[in-house]
PDB file of C-alpha atoms in Angstrom:
ATOM      1  CA  GLN A   1     -99.282  58.699  22.452  1.00  0.00           C
ATOM      2  CA  VAL A   2    -101.468  59.209  25.495  1.00  0.00           C
ATOM      3  CA  GLN A   3    -103.265  62.529  25.733  1.00  0.00           C
ATOM      4  CA  LEU A   4    -105.497  63.842  28.497  1.00  0.00           C
ATOM      5  CA  VAL A   5    -107.576  66.984  28.055  1.00  0.00           C
ATOM      6  CA  GLU A   6    -109.437  68.519  30.988  1.00  0.00           C
ATOM      7  CA  SER A   7    -112.388  70.876  30.712  1.00  0.00           C
ATOM      8  CA  GLY A   8    -115.148  72.312  32.864  1.00  0.00           C
ATOM      9  CA  GLY A   9    -113.258  74.601  35.199  1.00  0.00           C
ATOM     10  CA  GLY A  10    -114.373  78.130  35.963  1.00  0.00           C
ATOM     11  CA  LEU A  11    -115.423  80.640  38.590  1.00  0.00           C
ATOM     12  CA  VAL A  12    -118.161  79.694  41.046  1.00  0.00           C
ATOM     13  CA  GLN A  13    -119.444  81.030  44.339  1.00  0.00           C
ATOM     14  CA  ALA A  14    -118.967  79.102  47.552  1.00  0.00           C
ATOM     15  CA  GLY A  15    -121.616  76.426  47.860  1.00  0.00           C
ATOM     16  CA  GLY A  16    -121.892  76.021  44.118  1.00  0.00           C
ATOM     17  CA  SER A  17    -121.064  73.103  41.844  1.00  0.00           C
ATOM     18  CA  LEU A  18    -118.874  72.328  38.861  1.00  0.00           C
ATOM     19  CA  ARG A  19    -118.276  69.203  36.810  1.00  0.00           C
ATOM     20  CA  LEU A  20    -114.841  68.590  35.380  1.00  0.00           C
ATOM     21  CA  SER A  21    -114.241  66.270  32.447  1.00  0.00           C
ATOM     22  CA  CYS A  22    -111.070  64.583  31.244  1.00  0.00           C
ATOM     23  CA  ALA A  23    -111.027  63.087  27.752  1.00  0.00           C
ATOM     24  CA  ALA A  24    -108.351  60.443  27.189  1.00  0.00           C
ATOM     25  CA  SER A  25    -106.854  59.080  24.002  1.00  0.00           C
ATOM     26  CA  GLY A  26    -103.945  56.891  22.975  1.00  0.00           C
ATOM     27  CA  ARG A  27    -104.473  53.835  25.147  1.00  0.00           C
ATOM     28  CA  THR A  28    -107.085  51.236  26.093  1.00  0.00           C
ATOM     29  CA  PHE A  29    -108.639  53.503  28.634  1.00  0.00           C
ATOM     30  CA  SER A  30    -110.682  50.914  30.526  1.00  0.00           C
ATOM     31  CA  ARG A  31    -107.614  48.999  31.732  1.00  0.00           C
ATOM     32  CA  TYR A  32    -105.988  51.774  33.709  1.00  0.00           C
ATOM     33  CA  ALA A  33    -106.448  53.750  36.871  1.00  0.00           C
ATOM     34  CA  MET A  34    -107.322  57.427  36.597  1.00  0.00           C
ATOM     35  CA  GLY A  35    -106.956  60.188  39.132  1.00  0.00           C
ATOM     36  CA  TRP A  36    -107.702  63.824  39.818  1.00  0.00           C
ATOM     37  CA  PHE A  37    -105.158  66.030  41.552  1.00  0.00           C
ATOM     38  CA  ARG A  38    -105.030  69.730  42.283  1.00  0.00           C
ATOM     39  CA  GLN A  39    -102.414  72.368  42.914  1.00  0.00           C
ATOM     40  CA  ALA A  40    -102.986  75.719  44.550  1.00  0.00           C
ATOM     41  CA  PRO A  41    -100.480  78.577  44.250  1.00  0.00           C
ATOM     42  CA  GLU A  42     -97.308  77.934  46.234  1.00  0.00           C
ATOM     43  CA  LYS A  43     -98.549  74.516  47.338  1.00  0.00           C
ATOM     44  CA  GLU A  44     -97.630  71.007  46.297  1.00  0.00           C
ATOM     45  CA  ARG A  45     -99.831  69.002  44.001  1.00  0.00           C
ATOM     46  CA  GLU A  46    -102.279  66.981  46.079  1.00  0.00           C
ATOM     47  CA  PHE A  47    -104.514  63.987  45.566  1.00  0.00           C
ATOM     48  CA  VAL A  48    -108.239  64.612  45.148  1.00  0.00           C
ATOM     49  CA  ALA A  49    -109.865  61.409  43.881  1.00  0.00           C
ATOM     50  CA  ALA A  50    -109.117  58.273  41.888  1.00  0.00           C
ATOM     51  CA  ILE A  51    -110.935  55.424  40.203  1.00  0.00           C
ATOM     52  CA  ASN A  52    -109.489  52.100  39.149  1.00  0.00           C
ATOM     53  CA  TRP A  53    -110.398  49.672  36.395  1.00  0.00           C
ATOM     54  CA  ILE A  54    -113.124  47.953  38.415  1.00  0.00           C
ATOM     55  CA  TYR A  55    -114.670  51.297  39.324  1.00  0.00           C
ATOM     56  CA  SER A  56    -113.417  51.269  42.905  1.00  0.00           C
ATOM     57  CA  THR A  57    -112.992  54.864  44.099  1.00  0.00           C
ATOM     58  CA  ASP A  58    -110.841  56.718  46.594  1.00  0.00           C
ATOM     59  CA  TYR A  59    -111.176  60.284  47.898  1.00  0.00           C
ATOM     60  CA  ALA A  60    -109.107  62.699  49.896  1.00  0.00           C
ATOM     61  CA  ASP A  61    -110.673  63.405  53.276  1.00  0.00           C
ATOM     62  CA  SER A  62    -111.047  67.073  52.362  1.00  0.00           C
ATOM     63  CA  VAL A  63    -113.450  66.300  49.495  1.00  0.00           C
ATOM     64  CA  LYS A  64    -115.173  63.130  50.692  1.00  0.00           C
ATOM     65  CA  GLY A  65    -118.939  63.537  50.593  1.00  0.00           C
ATOM     66  CA  ARG A  66    -118.722  66.576  48.296  1.00  0.00           C
ATOM     67  CA  PHE A  67    -116.896  65.302  45.197  1.00  0.00           C
ATOM     68  CA  THR A  68    -117.706  62.277  43.056  1.00  0.00           C
ATOM     69  CA  ILE A  69    -115.413  60.680  40.500  1.00  0.00           C
ATOM     70  CA  ALA A  70    -116.849  58.620  37.659  1.00  0.00           C
ATOM     71  CA  ARG A  71    -115.671  57.100  34.396  1.00  0.00           C
ATOM     72  CA  ASP A  72    -117.334  56.348  31.088  1.00  0.00           C
ATOM     73  CA  ASN A  73    -115.134  53.847  29.270  1.00  0.00           C
ATOM     74  CA  ALA A  74    -117.221  54.041  26.113  1.00  0.00           C
ATOM     75  CA  LYS A  75    -116.390  57.751  25.867  1.00  0.00           C
ATOM     76  CA  ASN A  76    -112.840  57.439  27.236  1.00  0.00           C
ATOM     77  CA  THR A  77    -113.747  60.123  29.738  1.00  0.00           C
ATOM     78  CA  ILE A  78    -113.639  60.583  33.481  1.00  0.00           C
ATOM     79  CA  TYR A  79    -115.564  63.163  35.458  1.00  0.00           C
ATOM     80  CA  LEU A  80    -115.269  64.946  38.761  1.00  0.00           C
ATOM     81  CA  GLN A  81    -118.563  66.264  40.084  1.00  0.00           C
ATOM     82  CA  MET A  82    -117.791  68.907  42.687  1.00  0.00           C
ATOM     83  CA  ASN A  83    -120.583  70.067  44.996  1.00  0.00           C
ATOM     84  CA  SER A  84    -120.641  72.368  48.017  1.00  0.00           C
ATOM     85  CA  LEU A  85    -117.488  74.050  46.797  1.00  0.00           C
ATOM     86  CA  LYS A  86    -115.372  76.025  49.244  1.00  0.00           C
ATOM     87  CA  PRO A  87    -112.804  78.787  48.654  1.00  0.00           C
ATOM     88  CA  GLU A  88    -110.091  76.328  49.725  1.00  0.00           C
ATOM     89  CA  ASP A  89    -110.975  74.165  46.721  1.00  0.00           C
ATOM     90  CA  THR A  90    -109.508  76.863  44.480  1.00  0.00           C
ATOM     91  CA  ALA A  91    -106.674  75.324  42.427  1.00  0.00           C
ATOM     92  CA  VAL A  92    -105.643  74.042  39.039  1.00  0.00           C
ATOM     93  CA  TYR A  93    -107.148  70.581  38.656  1.00  0.00           C
ATOM     94  CA  TYR A  94    -105.295  67.896  36.720  1.00  0.00           C
ATOM     95  CA  CYS A  95    -106.323  64.447  35.588  1.00  0.00           C
ATOM     96  CA  ALA A  96    -103.750  61.700  35.328  1.00  0.00           C
ATOM     97  CA  THR A  97    -103.435  58.061  34.363  1.00  0.00           C
ATOM     98  CA  ARG A  98    -101.073  55.268  35.318  1.00  0.00           C
ATOM     99  CA  SER A  99    -100.264  51.943  33.688  1.00  0.00           C
ATOM    100  CA  PRO A 100    -101.287  49.659  36.565  1.00  0.00           C
ATOM    101  CA  SER A 101    -105.008  49.145  36.940  1.00  0.00           C
ATOM    102  CA  TYR A 102    -105.084  50.130  40.616  1.00  0.00           C
ATOM    103  CA  SER A 103    -104.951  53.718  41.776  1.00  0.00           C
ATOM    104  CA  THR A 104    -102.697  55.438  44.296  1.00  0.00           C
ATOM    105  CA  ARG A 105    -102.629  58.862  45.970  1.00  0.00           C
ATOM    106  CA  ILE A 106     -99.066  59.648  44.933  1.00  0.00           C
ATOM    107  CA  PRO A 107     -98.603  62.007  41.958  1.00  0.00           C
ATOM    108  CA  ALA A 108     -95.253  60.449  41.039  1.00  0.00           C
ATOM    109  CA  ASP A 109     -97.003  57.104  40.437  1.00  0.00           C
ATOM    110  CA  TYR A 110     -98.917  58.525  37.464  1.00  0.00           C
ATOM    111  CA  ASP A 111     -97.429  58.371  33.983  1.00  0.00           C
ATOM    112  CA  TYR A 112     -99.446  60.918  32.002  1.00  0.00           C
ATOM    113  CA  TRP A 113    -101.020  64.228  32.907  1.00  0.00           C
ATOM    114  CA  GLY A 114    -103.387  66.705  31.344  1.00  0.00           C
ATOM    115  CA  GLN A 115    -102.686  70.417  31.061  1.00  0.00           C
ATOM    116  CA  GLY A 116    -104.994  71.330  33.942  1.00  0.00           C
ATOM    117  CA  THR A 117    -108.131  73.414  34.323  1.00  0.00           C
ATOM    118  CA  GLN A 118    -108.550  76.316  36.733  1.00  0.00           C
ATOM    119  CA  VAL A 119    -111.232  76.180  39.413  1.00  0.00           C
ATOM    120  CA  THR A 120    -111.829  79.339  41.406  1.00  0.00           C
ATOM    121  CA  VAL A 121    -114.324  79.455  44.274  1.00  0.00           C
ATOM    122  CA  SER A 122    -115.238  82.889  45.579  1.00  0.00           C
ATOM    123  CA  SER A 123    -116.413  83.510  49.119  1.00  0.00           C
TER     124      SER A 123
END
Protein backbone atom coordinates (compact mmCIF):
# COMPACT_ATOMS: atom_id res chain seq x y z
CA GLN A 1 0.00 0.00 0.00
CA VAL A 2 1.32 3.41 -0.97
CA GLN A 3 1.88 5.86 1.85
CA LEU A 4 3.03 9.46 1.69
CA VAL A 5 4.03 11.38 4.81
CA GLU A 6 4.73 15.11 4.67
CA SER A 7 6.76 17.05 7.21
CA GLY A 8 8.48 20.40 7.58
CA GLY A 9 5.56 22.79 7.76
CA GLY A 10 5.32 25.55 10.34
CA LEU A 11 5.02 29.26 11.02
CA VAL A 12 7.42 31.64 9.30
CA GLN A 13 7.59 35.37 8.70
CA ALA A 14 7.19 36.81 5.23
CA GLY A 15 10.46 36.58 3.35
CA GLY A 16 11.52 33.48 5.22
CA SER A 17 12.10 29.92 4.05
CA LEU A 18 10.86 26.42 4.78
CA ARG A 19 11.68 23.01 3.35
CA LEU A 20 8.94 20.43 3.10
CA SER A 21 9.66 16.72 2.83
CA CYS A 22 7.47 13.87 1.64
CA ALA A 23 8.54 10.31 2.44
CA ALA A 24 7.01 7.65 0.19
CA SER A 25 6.64 3.92 0.68
CA GLY A 26 4.82 1.04 -0.97
CA ARG A 27 5.91 1.41 -4.58
CA THR A 28 9.01 1.72 -6.77
CA PHE A 29 9.26 5.40 -6.15
CA SER A 30 11.66 6.28 -8.97
CA ARG A 31 9.20 5.27 -11.71
CA TYR A 32 6.44 7.71 -10.89
CA ALA A 33 5.66 11.38 -11.05
CA MET A 34 5.34 13.30 -7.80
CA GLY A 35 3.65 16.60 -7.10
CA TRP A 36 3.05 19.22 -4.46
CA PHE A 37 -0.34 20.88 -4.11
CA ARG A 38 -1.79 23.29 -1.59
CA GLN A 39 -5.18 24.26 -0.27
CA ALA A 40 -6.03 27.44 1.57
CA PRO A 41 -9.22 27.81 3.61
CA GLU A 42 -12.32 28.03 1.43
CA LYS A 43 -10.26 27.60 -1.74
CA GLU A 44 -9.79 24.70 -4.11
CA ARG A 45 -6.69 22.58 -4.03
CA GLU A 46 -4.14 24.03 -6.43
CA PHE A 47 -1.00 22.85 -8.16
CA VAL A 48 2.33 24.05 -6.80
CA ALA A 49 5.11 21.97 -8.36
CA ALA A 50 5.78 18.55 -9.86
CA ILE A 51 8.69 16.37 -10.87
CA ASN A 52 8.61 13.37 -13.17
CA TRP A 53 10.74 10.25 -13.38
CA ILE A 54 13.46 11.90 -15.46
CA TYR A 55 13.66 14.82 -13.05
CA SER A 56 11.86 17.25 -15.34
CA THR A 57 10.09 19.87 -13.21
CA ASP A 58 7.04 22.09 -13.52
CA TYR A 59 5.97 25.04 -11.35
CA ALA A 60 2.90 27.17 -10.91
CA ASP A 61 3.52 30.74 -12.02
CA SER A 62 2.85 31.98 -8.50
CA VAL A 63 5.85 30.09 -7.07
CA LYS A 64 8.26 30.02 -10.01
CA GLY A 65 11.64 31.39 -9.00
CA ARG A 66 10.88 31.01 -5.28
CA PHE A 67 10.15 27.29 -4.82
CA THR A 68 12.26 24.33 -5.88
CA ILE A 69 11.11 20.73 -6.08
CA ALA A 70 13.62 17.89 -5.86
CA ARG A 71 13.60 14.13 -5.40
CA ASP A 72 15.98 11.66 -3.82
CA ASN A 73 15.07 8.22 -5.15
CA ALA A 74 17.52 6.49 -2.83
CA LYS A 75 15.59 7.89 0.14
CA ASN A 76 12.15 7.65 -1.49
CA THR A 77 11.67 11.30 -0.62
CA ILE A 78 10.75 14.49 -2.42
CA TYR A 79 11.35 18.00 -1.17
CA LEU A 80 9.91 21.44 -1.69
CA GLN A 81 12.30 24.24 -0.84
CA MET A 82 10.27 27.40 -0.34
CA ASN A 83 12.07 30.75 -0.27
CA SER A 84 10.84 34.34 -0.15
CA LEU A 85 7.59 33.17 1.37
CA LYS A 86 4.54 35.42 1.19
CA PRO A 87 1.37 35.50 3.31
CA GLU A 88 -0.55 34.22 0.27
CA ASP A 89 1.51 31.02 0.41
CA THR A 90 -0.32 30.11 3.62
CA ALA A 91 -2.09 26.76 3.09
CA VAL A 92 -2.02 23.07 3.83
CA TYR A 93 0.56 21.52 1.53
CA TYR A 94 0.05 18.01 0.18
CA CYS A 95 2.33 15.71 -1.76
CA ALA A 96 0.87 13.27 -4.24
CA THR A 97 1.92 10.56 -6.66
CA ARG A 98 0.46 9.14 -9.84
CA SER A 99 1.07 5.90 -11.70
CA PRO A 100 2.24 7.38 -15.01
CA SER A 101 5.80 8.65 -15.02
CA TYR A 102 4.89 12.10 -16.33
CA SER A 103 3.40 14.79 -14.14
CA THR A 104 0.30 16.93 -14.59
CA ARG A 105 -1.17 19.97 -12.82
CA ILE A 106 -4.55 18.36 -12.19
CA PRO A 107 -5.21 17.02 -8.66
CA ALA A 108 -7.65 14.40 -9.95
CA ASP A 109 -4.84 12.81 -11.99
CA TYR A 110 -2.98 11.78 -8.82
CA ASP A 111 -3.69 8.43 -7.19
CA TYR A 112 -2.28 8.80 -3.68
CA TRP A 113 -2.05 11.71 -1.28
CA GLY A 114 -0.37 12.49 2.00
CA GLN A 115 -2.17 13.90 5.02
CA GLY A 116 -0.83 17.42 4.48
CA THR A 117 1.34 19.81 6.46
CA GLN A 118 0.36 23.33 7.47
CA VAL A 119 2.41 26.29 6.27
CA THR A 120 1.59 29.67 7.75
CA VAL A 121 3.35 32.84 6.62
CA SER A 122 2.86 35.91 8.77
CA SER A 123 3.12 39.44 7.43
